[in-house]
Coordinates of C-alpha atoms and ligand atoms in Angstrom, one line a residue:
X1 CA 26.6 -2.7 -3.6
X2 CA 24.3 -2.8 -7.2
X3 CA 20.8 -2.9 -6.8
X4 CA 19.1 -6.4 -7.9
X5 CA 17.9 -6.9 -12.1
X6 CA 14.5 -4.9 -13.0
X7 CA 12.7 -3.1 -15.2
X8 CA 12.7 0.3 -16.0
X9 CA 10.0 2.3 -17.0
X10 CA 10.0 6.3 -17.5
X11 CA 6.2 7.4 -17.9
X12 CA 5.7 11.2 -19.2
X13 CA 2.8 11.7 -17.6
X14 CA 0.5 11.2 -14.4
X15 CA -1.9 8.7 -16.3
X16 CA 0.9 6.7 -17.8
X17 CA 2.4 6.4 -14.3
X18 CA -1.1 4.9 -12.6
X19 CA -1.4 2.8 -15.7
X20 CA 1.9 1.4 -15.3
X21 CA 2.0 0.9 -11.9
X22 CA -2.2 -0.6 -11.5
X23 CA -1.1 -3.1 -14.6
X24 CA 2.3 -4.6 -13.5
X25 CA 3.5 -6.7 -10.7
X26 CA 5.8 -6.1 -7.9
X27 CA 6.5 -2.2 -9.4
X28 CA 8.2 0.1 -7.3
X29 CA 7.9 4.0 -7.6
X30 CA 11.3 5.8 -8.5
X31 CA 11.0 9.8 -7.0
X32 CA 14.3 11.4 -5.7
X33 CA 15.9 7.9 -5.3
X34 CA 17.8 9.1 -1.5
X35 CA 15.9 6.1 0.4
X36 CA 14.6 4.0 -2.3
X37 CA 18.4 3.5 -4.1
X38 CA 20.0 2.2 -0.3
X39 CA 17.2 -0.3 -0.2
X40 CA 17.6 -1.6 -3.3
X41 CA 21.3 -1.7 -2.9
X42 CA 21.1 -3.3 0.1
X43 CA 18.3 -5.7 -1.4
X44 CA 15.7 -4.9 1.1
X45 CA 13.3 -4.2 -1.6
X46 CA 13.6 -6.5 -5.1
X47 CA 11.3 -5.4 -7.7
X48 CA 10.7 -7.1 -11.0
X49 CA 9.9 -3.1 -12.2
X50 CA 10.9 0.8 -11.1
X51 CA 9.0 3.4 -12.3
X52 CA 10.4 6.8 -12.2
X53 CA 8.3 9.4 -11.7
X54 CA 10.9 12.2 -12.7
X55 CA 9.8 13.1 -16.3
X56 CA 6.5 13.7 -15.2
X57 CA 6.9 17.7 -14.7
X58 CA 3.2 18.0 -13.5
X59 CA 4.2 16.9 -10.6
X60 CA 6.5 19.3 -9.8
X61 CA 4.9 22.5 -8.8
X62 CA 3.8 25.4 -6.1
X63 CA 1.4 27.0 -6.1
X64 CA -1.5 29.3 -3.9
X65 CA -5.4 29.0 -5.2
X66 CA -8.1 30.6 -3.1
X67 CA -5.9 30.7 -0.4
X68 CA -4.9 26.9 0.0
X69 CA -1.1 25.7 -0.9
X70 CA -0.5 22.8 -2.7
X71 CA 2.5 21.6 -3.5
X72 CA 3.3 18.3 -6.5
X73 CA 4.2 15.2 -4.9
X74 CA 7.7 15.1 -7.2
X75 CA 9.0 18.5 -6.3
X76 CA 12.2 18.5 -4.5
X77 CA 13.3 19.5 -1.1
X78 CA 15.5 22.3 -1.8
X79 CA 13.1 24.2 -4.1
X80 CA 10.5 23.8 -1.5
X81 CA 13.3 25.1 1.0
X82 CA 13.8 28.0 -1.2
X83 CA 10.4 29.1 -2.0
X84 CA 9.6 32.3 -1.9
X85 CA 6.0 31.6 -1.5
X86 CA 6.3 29.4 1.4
X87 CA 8.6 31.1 2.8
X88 CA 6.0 34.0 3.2
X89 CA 3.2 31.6 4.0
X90 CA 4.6 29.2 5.6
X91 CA 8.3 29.4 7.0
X92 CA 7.6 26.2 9.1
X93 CA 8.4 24.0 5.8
X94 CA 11.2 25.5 5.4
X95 CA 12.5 25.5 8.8
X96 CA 11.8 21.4 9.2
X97 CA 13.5 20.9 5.5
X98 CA 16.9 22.3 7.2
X99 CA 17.2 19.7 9.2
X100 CA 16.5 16.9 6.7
X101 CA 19.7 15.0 5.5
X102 CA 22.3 17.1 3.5
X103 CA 22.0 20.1 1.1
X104 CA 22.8 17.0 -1.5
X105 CA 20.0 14.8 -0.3
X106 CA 17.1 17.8 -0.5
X107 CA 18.6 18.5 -3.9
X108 CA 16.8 15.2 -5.4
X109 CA 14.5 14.2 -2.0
X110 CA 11.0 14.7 -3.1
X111 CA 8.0 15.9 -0.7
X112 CA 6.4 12.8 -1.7
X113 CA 9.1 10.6 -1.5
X114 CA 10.0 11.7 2.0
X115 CA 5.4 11.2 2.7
X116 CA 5.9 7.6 1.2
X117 CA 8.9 6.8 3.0
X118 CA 6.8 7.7 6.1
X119 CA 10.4 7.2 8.0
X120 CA 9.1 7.9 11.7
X121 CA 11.6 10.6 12.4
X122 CA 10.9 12.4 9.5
X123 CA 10.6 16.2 9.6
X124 CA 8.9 16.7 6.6
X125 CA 5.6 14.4 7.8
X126 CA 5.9 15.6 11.4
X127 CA 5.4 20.0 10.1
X128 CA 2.5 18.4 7.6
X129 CA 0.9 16.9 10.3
X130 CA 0.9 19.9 12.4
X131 CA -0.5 21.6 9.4
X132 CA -3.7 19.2 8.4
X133 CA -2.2 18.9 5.5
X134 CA -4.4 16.2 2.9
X135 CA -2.6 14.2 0.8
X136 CA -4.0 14.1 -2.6
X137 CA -3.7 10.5 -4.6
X138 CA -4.4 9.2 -7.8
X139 CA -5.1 5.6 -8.7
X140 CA -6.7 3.4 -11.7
X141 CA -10.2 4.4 -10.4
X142 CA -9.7 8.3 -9.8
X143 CA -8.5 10.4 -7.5
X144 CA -9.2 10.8 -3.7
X145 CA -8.1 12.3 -0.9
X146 CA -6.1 11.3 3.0
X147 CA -6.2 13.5 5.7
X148 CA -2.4 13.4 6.7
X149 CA -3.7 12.8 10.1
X150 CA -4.8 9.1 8.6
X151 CA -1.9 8.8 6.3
X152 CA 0.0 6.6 8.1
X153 CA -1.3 2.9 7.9
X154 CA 1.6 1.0 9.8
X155 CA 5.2 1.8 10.5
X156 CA 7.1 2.9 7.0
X157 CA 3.8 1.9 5.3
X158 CA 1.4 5.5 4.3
X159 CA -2.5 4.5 3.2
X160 CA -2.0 4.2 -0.4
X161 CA -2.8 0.8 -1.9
X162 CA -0.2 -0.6 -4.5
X163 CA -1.6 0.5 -7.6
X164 CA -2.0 4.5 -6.4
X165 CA 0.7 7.4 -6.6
X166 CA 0.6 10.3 -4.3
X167 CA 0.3 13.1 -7.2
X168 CA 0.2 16.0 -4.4
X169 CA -0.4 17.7 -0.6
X170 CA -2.1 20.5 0.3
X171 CA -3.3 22.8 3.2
X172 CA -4.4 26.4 4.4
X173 CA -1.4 28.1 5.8
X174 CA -1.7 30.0 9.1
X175 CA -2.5 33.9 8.9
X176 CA 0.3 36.2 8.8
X177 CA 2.1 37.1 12.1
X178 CA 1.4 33.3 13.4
X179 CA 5.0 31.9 15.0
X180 CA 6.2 28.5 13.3
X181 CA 9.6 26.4 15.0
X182 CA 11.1 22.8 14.7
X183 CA 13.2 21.3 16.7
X184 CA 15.0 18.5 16.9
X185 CA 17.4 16.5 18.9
X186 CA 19.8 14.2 16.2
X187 CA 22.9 12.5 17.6
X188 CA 24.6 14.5 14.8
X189 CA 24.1 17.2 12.3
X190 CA 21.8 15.7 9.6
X191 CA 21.2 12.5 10.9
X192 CA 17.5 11.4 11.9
X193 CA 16.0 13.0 14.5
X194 CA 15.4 10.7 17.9
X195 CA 12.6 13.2 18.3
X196 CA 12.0 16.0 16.6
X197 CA 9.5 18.8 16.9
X198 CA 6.8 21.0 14.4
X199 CA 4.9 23.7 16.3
X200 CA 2.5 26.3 15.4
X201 CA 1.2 29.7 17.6
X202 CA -1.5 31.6 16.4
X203 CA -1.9 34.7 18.1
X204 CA -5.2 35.7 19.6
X205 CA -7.0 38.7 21.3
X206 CA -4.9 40.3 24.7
X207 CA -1.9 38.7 24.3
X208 CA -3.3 35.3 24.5
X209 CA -3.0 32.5 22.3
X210 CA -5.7 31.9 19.6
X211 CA -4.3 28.0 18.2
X212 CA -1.9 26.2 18.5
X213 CA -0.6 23.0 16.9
X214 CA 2.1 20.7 17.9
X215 CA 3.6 17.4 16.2
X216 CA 6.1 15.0 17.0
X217 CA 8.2 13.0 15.4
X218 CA 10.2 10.0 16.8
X219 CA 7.6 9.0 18.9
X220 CA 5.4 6.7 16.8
X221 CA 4.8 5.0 13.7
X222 CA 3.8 8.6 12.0
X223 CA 3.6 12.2 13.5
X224 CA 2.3 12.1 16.5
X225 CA -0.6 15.1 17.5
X226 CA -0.4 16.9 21.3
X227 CA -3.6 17.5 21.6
X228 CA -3.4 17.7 25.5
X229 CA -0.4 20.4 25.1
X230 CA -2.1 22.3 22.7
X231 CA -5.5 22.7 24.5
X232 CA -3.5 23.7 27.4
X233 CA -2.3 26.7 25.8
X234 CA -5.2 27.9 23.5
X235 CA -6.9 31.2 25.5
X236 CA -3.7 31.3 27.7
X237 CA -1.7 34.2 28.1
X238 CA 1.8 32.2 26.6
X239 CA 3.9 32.6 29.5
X240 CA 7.0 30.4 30.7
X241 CA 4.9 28.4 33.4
X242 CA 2.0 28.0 30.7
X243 CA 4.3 27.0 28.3
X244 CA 5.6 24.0 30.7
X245 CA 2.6 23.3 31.4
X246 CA 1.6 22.2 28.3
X247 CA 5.0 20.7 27.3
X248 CA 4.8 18.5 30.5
X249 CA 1.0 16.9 29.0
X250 CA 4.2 15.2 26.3
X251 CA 5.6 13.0 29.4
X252 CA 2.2 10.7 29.0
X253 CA 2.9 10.0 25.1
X254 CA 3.3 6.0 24.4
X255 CA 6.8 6.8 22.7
X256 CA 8.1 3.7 21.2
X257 CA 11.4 2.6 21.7
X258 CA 14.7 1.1 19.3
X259 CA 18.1 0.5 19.3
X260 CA 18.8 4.3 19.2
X261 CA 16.7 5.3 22.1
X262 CA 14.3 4.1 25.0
X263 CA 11.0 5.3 25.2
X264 CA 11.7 6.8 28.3
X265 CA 14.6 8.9 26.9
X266 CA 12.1 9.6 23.6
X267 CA 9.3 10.9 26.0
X268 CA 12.2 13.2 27.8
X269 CA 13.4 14.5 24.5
X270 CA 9.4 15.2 23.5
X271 CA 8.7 17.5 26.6
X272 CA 12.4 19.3 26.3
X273 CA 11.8 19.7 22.5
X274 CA 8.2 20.5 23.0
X275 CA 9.0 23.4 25.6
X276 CA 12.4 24.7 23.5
X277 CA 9.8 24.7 20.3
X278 CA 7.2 27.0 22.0
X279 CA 9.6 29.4 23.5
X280 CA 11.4 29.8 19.6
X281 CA 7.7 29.8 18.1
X282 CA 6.5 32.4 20.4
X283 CA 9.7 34.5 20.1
X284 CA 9.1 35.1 16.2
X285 CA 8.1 38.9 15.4
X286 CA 4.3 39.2 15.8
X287 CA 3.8 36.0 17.8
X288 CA 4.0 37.2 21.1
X289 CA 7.1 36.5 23.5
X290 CA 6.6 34.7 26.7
X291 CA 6.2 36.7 29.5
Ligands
FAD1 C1 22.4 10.7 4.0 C2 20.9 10.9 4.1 C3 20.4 11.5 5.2 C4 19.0 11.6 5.3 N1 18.5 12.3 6.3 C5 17.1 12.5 6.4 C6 16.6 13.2 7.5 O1 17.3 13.7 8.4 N2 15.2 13.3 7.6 C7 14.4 12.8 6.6 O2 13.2 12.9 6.7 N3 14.9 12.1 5.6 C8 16.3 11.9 5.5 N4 16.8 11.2 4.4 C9 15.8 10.7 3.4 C10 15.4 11.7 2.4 O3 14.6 12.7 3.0 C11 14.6 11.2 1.2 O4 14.5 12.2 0.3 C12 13.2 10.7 1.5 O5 13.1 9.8 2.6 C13 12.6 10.0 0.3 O6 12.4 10.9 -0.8 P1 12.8 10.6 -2.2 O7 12.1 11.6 -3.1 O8 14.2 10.4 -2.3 O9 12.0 9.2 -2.5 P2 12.5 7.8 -3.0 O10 13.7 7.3 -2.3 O11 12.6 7.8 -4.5 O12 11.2 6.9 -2.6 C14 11.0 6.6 -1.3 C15 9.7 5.7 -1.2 O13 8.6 6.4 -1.5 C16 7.9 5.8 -2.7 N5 7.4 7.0 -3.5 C17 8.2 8.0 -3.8 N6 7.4 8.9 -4.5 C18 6.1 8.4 -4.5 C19 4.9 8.9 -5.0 N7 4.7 10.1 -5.6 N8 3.8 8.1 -4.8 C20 3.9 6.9 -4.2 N9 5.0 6.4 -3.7 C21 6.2 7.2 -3.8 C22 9.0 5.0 -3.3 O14 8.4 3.9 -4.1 C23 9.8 4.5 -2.1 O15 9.1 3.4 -1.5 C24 18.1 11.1 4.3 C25 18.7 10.4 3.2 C26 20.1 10.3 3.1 C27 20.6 9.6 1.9

């Protein structure tokens, strides 16, 4: 399969990108290629131009300022899997990003490309979401910024108009000694998740538990937030009935439903998931174990 005639364009910086891609028709943005290069081989996008965003090295970064992490749109999988930084501030990134595709995929998947993609059983999405991440973008009239939880527009469709790049994400990782899982179910190892899993314990005073924060994917369109679950467990003592409790408020999710899996089946998998991603959350040292 060859991907359908375009243009090729290789901007060498973040300016030269927007310009490129605010001044031309029917552009497409290039990042780590693993779900843009099967559409375009199987011609399910055709455009007249691609513009690769992998010479622009400002977008490939990690960093911590004043206590927030951000991380450039164009850096790739693995070397946000193998951060030290985040794996000290935040292990959950690292923990979704082992269950995305293939070591060979995360070697040139981007954070950003994976955000654009906005596949619905995306991991990556799914542990932002549970972080408020914001998605910073640029565009031909400045920069502005998307709470993740607004991010998704539509299915496979993020809120960034056609003449915008997402440059970078950001967010305030938990305090140290908070417990981080995800869990998924995939029919097999590194496939897409039918429903996958990002959760987040914050410990607070007598054993309870201070915050929690709980995503989904495979549910919806984009990550989906339990807000019911995780009300039920803040100022709890995290225990196995409390911790059912709150996984059980994920049987009333409107899960969608495909050729892989009913939404019957998806809301099963969310409560299972939910309960298994508590337990392994809560089982981390410093979190708290459930009683
Ligand atoms: C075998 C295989 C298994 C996989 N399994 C999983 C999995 O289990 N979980 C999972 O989440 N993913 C999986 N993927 C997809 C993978 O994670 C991709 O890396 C990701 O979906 C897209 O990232 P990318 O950097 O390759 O983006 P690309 O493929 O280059 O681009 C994807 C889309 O995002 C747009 N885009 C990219 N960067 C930007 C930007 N900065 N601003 C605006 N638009 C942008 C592109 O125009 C395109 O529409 C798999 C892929 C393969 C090939």
């Amino acid at each position: 399969m060859k991907p359908p005639p375009f243009r090729y364009h290789d901007p060498g910086t973040v300016d030269e990108a927007v310009a490129l891609v605010s001044s031309l028709d029917n552009a497409k943005l290039l990042a780590g290629g693993q779900s843009l290069m099967p559409m375009l081989n199987m011609r399910y996008v055709l455009p007249d131009h691609l513009i690769d965003l992998n010479r622009i090295t400002d977008l490939s970064y990690i960093e911590e300022s004043g206590g927030r992490v951000t991380i450039g749109a164009v850096t790739r999988q693995r070397d946000i899997e193998r951060s030290d930084l985040l794996r000290r501030r935040c292990p959950l990134l690292r923990k979704a990003l082992r269950q995305v595709g293939h070591p060979q995929t995360r070697n040139r998947g981007t954070i950003g490309g994976s955000l654009c993609h906005l596949d619905p059983s995306a991991e990556l999405p799914a542990a932002l979401a549970a972080l408020d991440a914001t998605v910073h973008v640029v565009g031909p009239n400045g920069a502005r910024d998307v709470p993740m939880a607004d991010f998704p527009a539509f299915y496979m469709t993020p809120a960034i108009e056609h003449d915008e790049i997402l440059g970078a994400v950001s967010f305030d990782p938990w305090p140290a000694g908070h417990g981080s899982a995800f869990v998924e179910f995939a029919r097999r190892p590194g496939d897409f998740a039918i429903v996958g899993v990002a959760a987040l314990l914050e410990p607070g005073p007598d054993g309870t538990v201070g915050r929690a924060a709980i995503a989904l994917a495979g549910v919806g369109p984009g990550p989906v937030r339990c807000a019911a679950a995780e009300e039920r467990l803040a100022g709890r003592a995290p225990d196995a009935d409390a911790i059912r409790a709150a996984a059980l408020t994920c049987a009333d999710i409107e899960a969608m439903e495909d050729i892989h899996a009913p939404s019957s089946y998806r809301r099963h998998l969310a409560v299972e998931l939910t309960s298994r991603a508590l337990h392994a959350a809560l089982a981390e040292p410093g979190a708290g174990s459930p009683k």
